[in-house]
mmCIF file of C-alpha atoms in Angstrom:
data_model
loop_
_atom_site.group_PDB
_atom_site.id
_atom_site.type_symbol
_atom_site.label_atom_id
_atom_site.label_comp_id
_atom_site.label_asym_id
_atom_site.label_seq_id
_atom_site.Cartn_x
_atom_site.Cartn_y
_atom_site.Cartn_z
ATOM 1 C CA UNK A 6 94.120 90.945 109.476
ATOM 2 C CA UNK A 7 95.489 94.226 109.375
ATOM 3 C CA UNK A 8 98.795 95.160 107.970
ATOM 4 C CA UNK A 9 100.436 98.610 109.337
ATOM 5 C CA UNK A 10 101.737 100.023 106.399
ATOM 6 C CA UNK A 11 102.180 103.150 104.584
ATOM 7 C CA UNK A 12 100.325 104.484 101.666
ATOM 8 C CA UNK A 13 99.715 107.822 99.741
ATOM 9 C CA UNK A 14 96.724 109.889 100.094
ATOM 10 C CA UNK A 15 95.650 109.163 96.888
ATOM 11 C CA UNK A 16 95.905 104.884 98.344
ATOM 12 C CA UNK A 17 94.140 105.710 100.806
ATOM 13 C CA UNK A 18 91.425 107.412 99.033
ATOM 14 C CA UNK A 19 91.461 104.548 96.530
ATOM 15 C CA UNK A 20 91.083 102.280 99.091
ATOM 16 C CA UNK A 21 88.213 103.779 100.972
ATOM 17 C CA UNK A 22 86.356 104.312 97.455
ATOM 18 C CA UNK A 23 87.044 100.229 96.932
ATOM 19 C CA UNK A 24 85.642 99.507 100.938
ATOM 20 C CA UNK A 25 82.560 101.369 99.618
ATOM 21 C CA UNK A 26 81.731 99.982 96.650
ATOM 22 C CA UNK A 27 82.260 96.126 98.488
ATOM 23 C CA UNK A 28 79.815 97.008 100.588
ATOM 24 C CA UNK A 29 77.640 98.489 97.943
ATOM 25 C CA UNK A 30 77.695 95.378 95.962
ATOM 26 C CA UNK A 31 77.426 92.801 98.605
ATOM 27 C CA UNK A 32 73.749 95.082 99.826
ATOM 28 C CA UNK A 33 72.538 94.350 96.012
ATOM 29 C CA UNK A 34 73.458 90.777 96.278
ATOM 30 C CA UNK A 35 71.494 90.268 99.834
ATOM 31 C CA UNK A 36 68.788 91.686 98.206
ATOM 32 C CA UNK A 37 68.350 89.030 96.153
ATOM 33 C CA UNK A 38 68.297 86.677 98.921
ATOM 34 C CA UNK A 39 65.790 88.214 100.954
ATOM 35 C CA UNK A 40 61.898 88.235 100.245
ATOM 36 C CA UNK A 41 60.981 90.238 103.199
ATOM 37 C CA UNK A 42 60.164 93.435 102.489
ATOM 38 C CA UNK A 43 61.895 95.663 104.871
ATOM 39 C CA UNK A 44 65.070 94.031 104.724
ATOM 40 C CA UNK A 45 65.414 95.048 100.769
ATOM 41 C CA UNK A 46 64.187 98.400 101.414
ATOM 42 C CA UNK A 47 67.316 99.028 104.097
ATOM 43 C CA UNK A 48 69.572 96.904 101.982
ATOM 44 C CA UNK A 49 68.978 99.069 98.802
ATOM 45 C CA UNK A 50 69.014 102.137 101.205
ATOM 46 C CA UNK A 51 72.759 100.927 102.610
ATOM 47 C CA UNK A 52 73.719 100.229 99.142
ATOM 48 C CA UNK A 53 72.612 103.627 97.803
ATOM 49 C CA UNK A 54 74.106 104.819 101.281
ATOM 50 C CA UNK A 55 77.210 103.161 99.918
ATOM 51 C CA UNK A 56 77.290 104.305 96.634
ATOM 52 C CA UNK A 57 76.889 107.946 97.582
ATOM 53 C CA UNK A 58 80.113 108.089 99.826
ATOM 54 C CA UNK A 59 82.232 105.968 96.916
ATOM 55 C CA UNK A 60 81.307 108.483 93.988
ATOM 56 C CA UNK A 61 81.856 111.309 96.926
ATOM 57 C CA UNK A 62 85.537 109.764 97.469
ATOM 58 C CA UNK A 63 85.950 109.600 93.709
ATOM 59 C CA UNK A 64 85.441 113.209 93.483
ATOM 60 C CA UNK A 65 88.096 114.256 96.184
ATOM 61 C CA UNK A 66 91.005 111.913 94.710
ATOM 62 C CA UNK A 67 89.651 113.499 91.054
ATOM 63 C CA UNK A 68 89.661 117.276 92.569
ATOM 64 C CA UNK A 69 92.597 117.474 94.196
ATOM 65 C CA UNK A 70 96.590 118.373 93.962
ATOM 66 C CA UNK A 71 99.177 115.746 92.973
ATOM 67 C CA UNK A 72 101.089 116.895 95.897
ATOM 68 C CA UNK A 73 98.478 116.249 98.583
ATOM 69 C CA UNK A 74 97.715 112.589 96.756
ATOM 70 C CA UNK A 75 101.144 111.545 96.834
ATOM 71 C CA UNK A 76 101.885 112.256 100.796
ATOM 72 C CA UNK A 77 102.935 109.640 102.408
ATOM 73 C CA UNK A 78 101.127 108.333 105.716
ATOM 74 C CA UNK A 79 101.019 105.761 107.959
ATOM 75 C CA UNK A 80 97.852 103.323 107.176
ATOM 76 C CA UNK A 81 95.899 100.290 108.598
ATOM 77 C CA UNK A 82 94.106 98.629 105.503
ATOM 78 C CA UNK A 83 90.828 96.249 106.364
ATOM 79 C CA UNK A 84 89.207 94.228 104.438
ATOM 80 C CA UNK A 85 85.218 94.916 104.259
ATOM 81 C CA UNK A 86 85.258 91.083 105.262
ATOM 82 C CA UNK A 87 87.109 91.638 108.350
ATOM 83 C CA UNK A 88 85.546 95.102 109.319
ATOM 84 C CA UNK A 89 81.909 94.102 108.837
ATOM 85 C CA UNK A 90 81.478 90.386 107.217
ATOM 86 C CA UNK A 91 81.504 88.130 109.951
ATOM 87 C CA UNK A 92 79.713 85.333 107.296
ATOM 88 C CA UNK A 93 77.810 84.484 110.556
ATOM 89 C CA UNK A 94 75.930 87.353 111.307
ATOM 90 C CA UNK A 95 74.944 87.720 107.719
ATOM 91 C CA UNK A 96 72.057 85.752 107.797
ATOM 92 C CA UNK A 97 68.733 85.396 106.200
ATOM 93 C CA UNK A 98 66.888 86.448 109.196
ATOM 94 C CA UNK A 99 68.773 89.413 109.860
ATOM 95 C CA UNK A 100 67.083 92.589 111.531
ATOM 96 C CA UNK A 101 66.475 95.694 110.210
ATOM 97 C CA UNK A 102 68.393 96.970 112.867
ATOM 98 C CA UNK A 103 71.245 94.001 112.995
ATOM 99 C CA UNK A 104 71.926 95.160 109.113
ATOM 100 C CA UNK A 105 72.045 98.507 110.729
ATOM 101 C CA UNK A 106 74.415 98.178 112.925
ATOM 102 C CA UNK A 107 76.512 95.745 110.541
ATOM 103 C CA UNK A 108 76.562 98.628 107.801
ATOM 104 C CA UNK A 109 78.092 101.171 110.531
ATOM 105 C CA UNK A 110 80.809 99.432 111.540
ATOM 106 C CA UNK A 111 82.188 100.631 107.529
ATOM 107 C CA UNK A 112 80.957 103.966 108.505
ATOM 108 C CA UNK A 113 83.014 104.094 112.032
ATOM 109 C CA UNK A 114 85.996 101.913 110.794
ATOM 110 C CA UNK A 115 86.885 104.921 108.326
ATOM 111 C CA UNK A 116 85.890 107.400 110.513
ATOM 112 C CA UNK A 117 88.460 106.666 113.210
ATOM 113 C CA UNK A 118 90.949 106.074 110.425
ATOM 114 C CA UNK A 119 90.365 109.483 108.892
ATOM 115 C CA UNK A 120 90.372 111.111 112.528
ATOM 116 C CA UNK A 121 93.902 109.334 113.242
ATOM 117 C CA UNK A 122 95.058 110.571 109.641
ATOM 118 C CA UNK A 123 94.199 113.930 109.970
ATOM 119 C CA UNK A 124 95.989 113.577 113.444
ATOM 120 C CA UNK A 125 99.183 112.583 112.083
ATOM 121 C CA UNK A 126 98.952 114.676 108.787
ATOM 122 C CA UNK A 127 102.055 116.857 107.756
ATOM 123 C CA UNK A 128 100.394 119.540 105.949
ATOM 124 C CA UNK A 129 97.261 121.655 106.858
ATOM 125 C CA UNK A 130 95.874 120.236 103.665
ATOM 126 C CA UNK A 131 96.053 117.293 103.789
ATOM 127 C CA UNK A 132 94.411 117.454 107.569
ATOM 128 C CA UNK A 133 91.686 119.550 106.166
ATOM 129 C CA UNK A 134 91.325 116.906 103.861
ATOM 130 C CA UNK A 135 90.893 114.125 106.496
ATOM 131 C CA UNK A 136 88.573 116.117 108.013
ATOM 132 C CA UNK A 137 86.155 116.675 105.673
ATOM 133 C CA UNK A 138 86.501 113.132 105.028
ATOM 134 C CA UNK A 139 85.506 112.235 108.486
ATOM 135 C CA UNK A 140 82.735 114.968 108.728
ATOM 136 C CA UNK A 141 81.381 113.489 105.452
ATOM 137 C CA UNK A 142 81.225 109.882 106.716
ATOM 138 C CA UNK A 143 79.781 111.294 110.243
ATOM 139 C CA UNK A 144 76.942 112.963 107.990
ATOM 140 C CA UNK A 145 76.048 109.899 105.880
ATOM 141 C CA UNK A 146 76.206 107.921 108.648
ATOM 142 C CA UNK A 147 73.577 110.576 110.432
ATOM 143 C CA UNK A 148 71.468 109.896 107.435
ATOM 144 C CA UNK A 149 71.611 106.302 106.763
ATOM 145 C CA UNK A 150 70.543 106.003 110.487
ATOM 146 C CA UNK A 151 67.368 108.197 110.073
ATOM 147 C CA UNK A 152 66.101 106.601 106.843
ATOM 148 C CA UNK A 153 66.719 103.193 108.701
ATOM 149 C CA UNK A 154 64.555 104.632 111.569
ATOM 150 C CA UNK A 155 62.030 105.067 109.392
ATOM 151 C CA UNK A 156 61.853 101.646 107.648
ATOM 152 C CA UNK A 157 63.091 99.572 110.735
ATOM 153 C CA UNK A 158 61.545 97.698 113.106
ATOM 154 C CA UNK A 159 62.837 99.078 115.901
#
C-alpha cells in the first residue's frame, strides 16, 4: 500500500533507481517465458528502456551536492508490485500493447511523483532537480512508446 512518509532526496533517488531496475529484471525474466517473438522484442526493449533511466538516476544521486541529497521531503513509496504487477494481467498471452501500457504505469507513477516533488521543493535546486527528473522520464517514456509502435501489433 502506500505509506506517506518522508525521505531525503538522495531516498528518493535511491528508490526510483531500485523501481527501475525491478522492472528491468522482471522484463528479462518474462522473456524467458515467452516464445513469441514480438513479445521478447518489447520485453527486452522495456527492460533496456528500464535500464537506461536506472543508470540515468544513478548518475544524478552520483553528480550531485550533499546538501540537495539530504533535503528532506514529503514521499509516497510504491512498490513496482503495486504500481504495475497486478500478477493477473501478467500473463502469457499478453499484448504487445497490454505490456505497453503495463510498463507506463512505472513511467507515469514517477512522473507525477517528481511533478508533486518539485511542487513542494524548498530550494530552486532541488525543484530543478525534480524537473529534469520528470522531463527525463516524459522523454523515455516518448521513446519507449515509438520503438513499441514499431514492433507492436497495434
Amino acid at each position: 500500500g502506500l505509506l506517506m512518509s518522508y525521505r531525503t532526496v538522495g531516498d528518493i533517488l535511491e528508490f526510483s533507481e531500485g523501481l527501475h531496475r525491478h522492472a528491468s529484471t522482471l522484463y528479462e525474466q518474462l522473456r524467458d517465458d515467452t516464445q513469441r517473438e514480438r513479445v521478447d522484442m518489447m520485453l527486452k526493449l522495456l527492460a533496456d528502456h528500464e535500464q537506461r533511466l536506472a543508470t540515468a538516476l544513478e548518475r544524478y544521486r552520483d553528480g550531485n551536492k550533499a546538501a540537495i541529497l539530504t533535503e528532506w521531503h514529503q514521499f509516497e513509496a510504491a512498490d513496482v508490485a503495486d504500481i504495475v504487477m497486478d500478477a493477473k494481467e501478467l500473463h502469457m498471452d499478453i499484448s504487445v500493447t497490454e505490456l505497453v501500457q503495463l510498463a507506463l504505469k512505472v513511467d507515469d507513477y514517477l512522473i507525477s511523483a517528481y511533478q508533486q516533488l518539485a511542487a513542494d521543493a524548498s530550494s530552486a535546486e532541488v525543484r530543478a532537480l525534480f524537473e529534469d527528473l520528470a522531463n527525463l522520464e516524459q522523454a523515455e517514456k516518448i521513446s519507449a512508446v515509438r520503438a513499441a509502435l514499431s514492433v507492436g501489433d497495434w
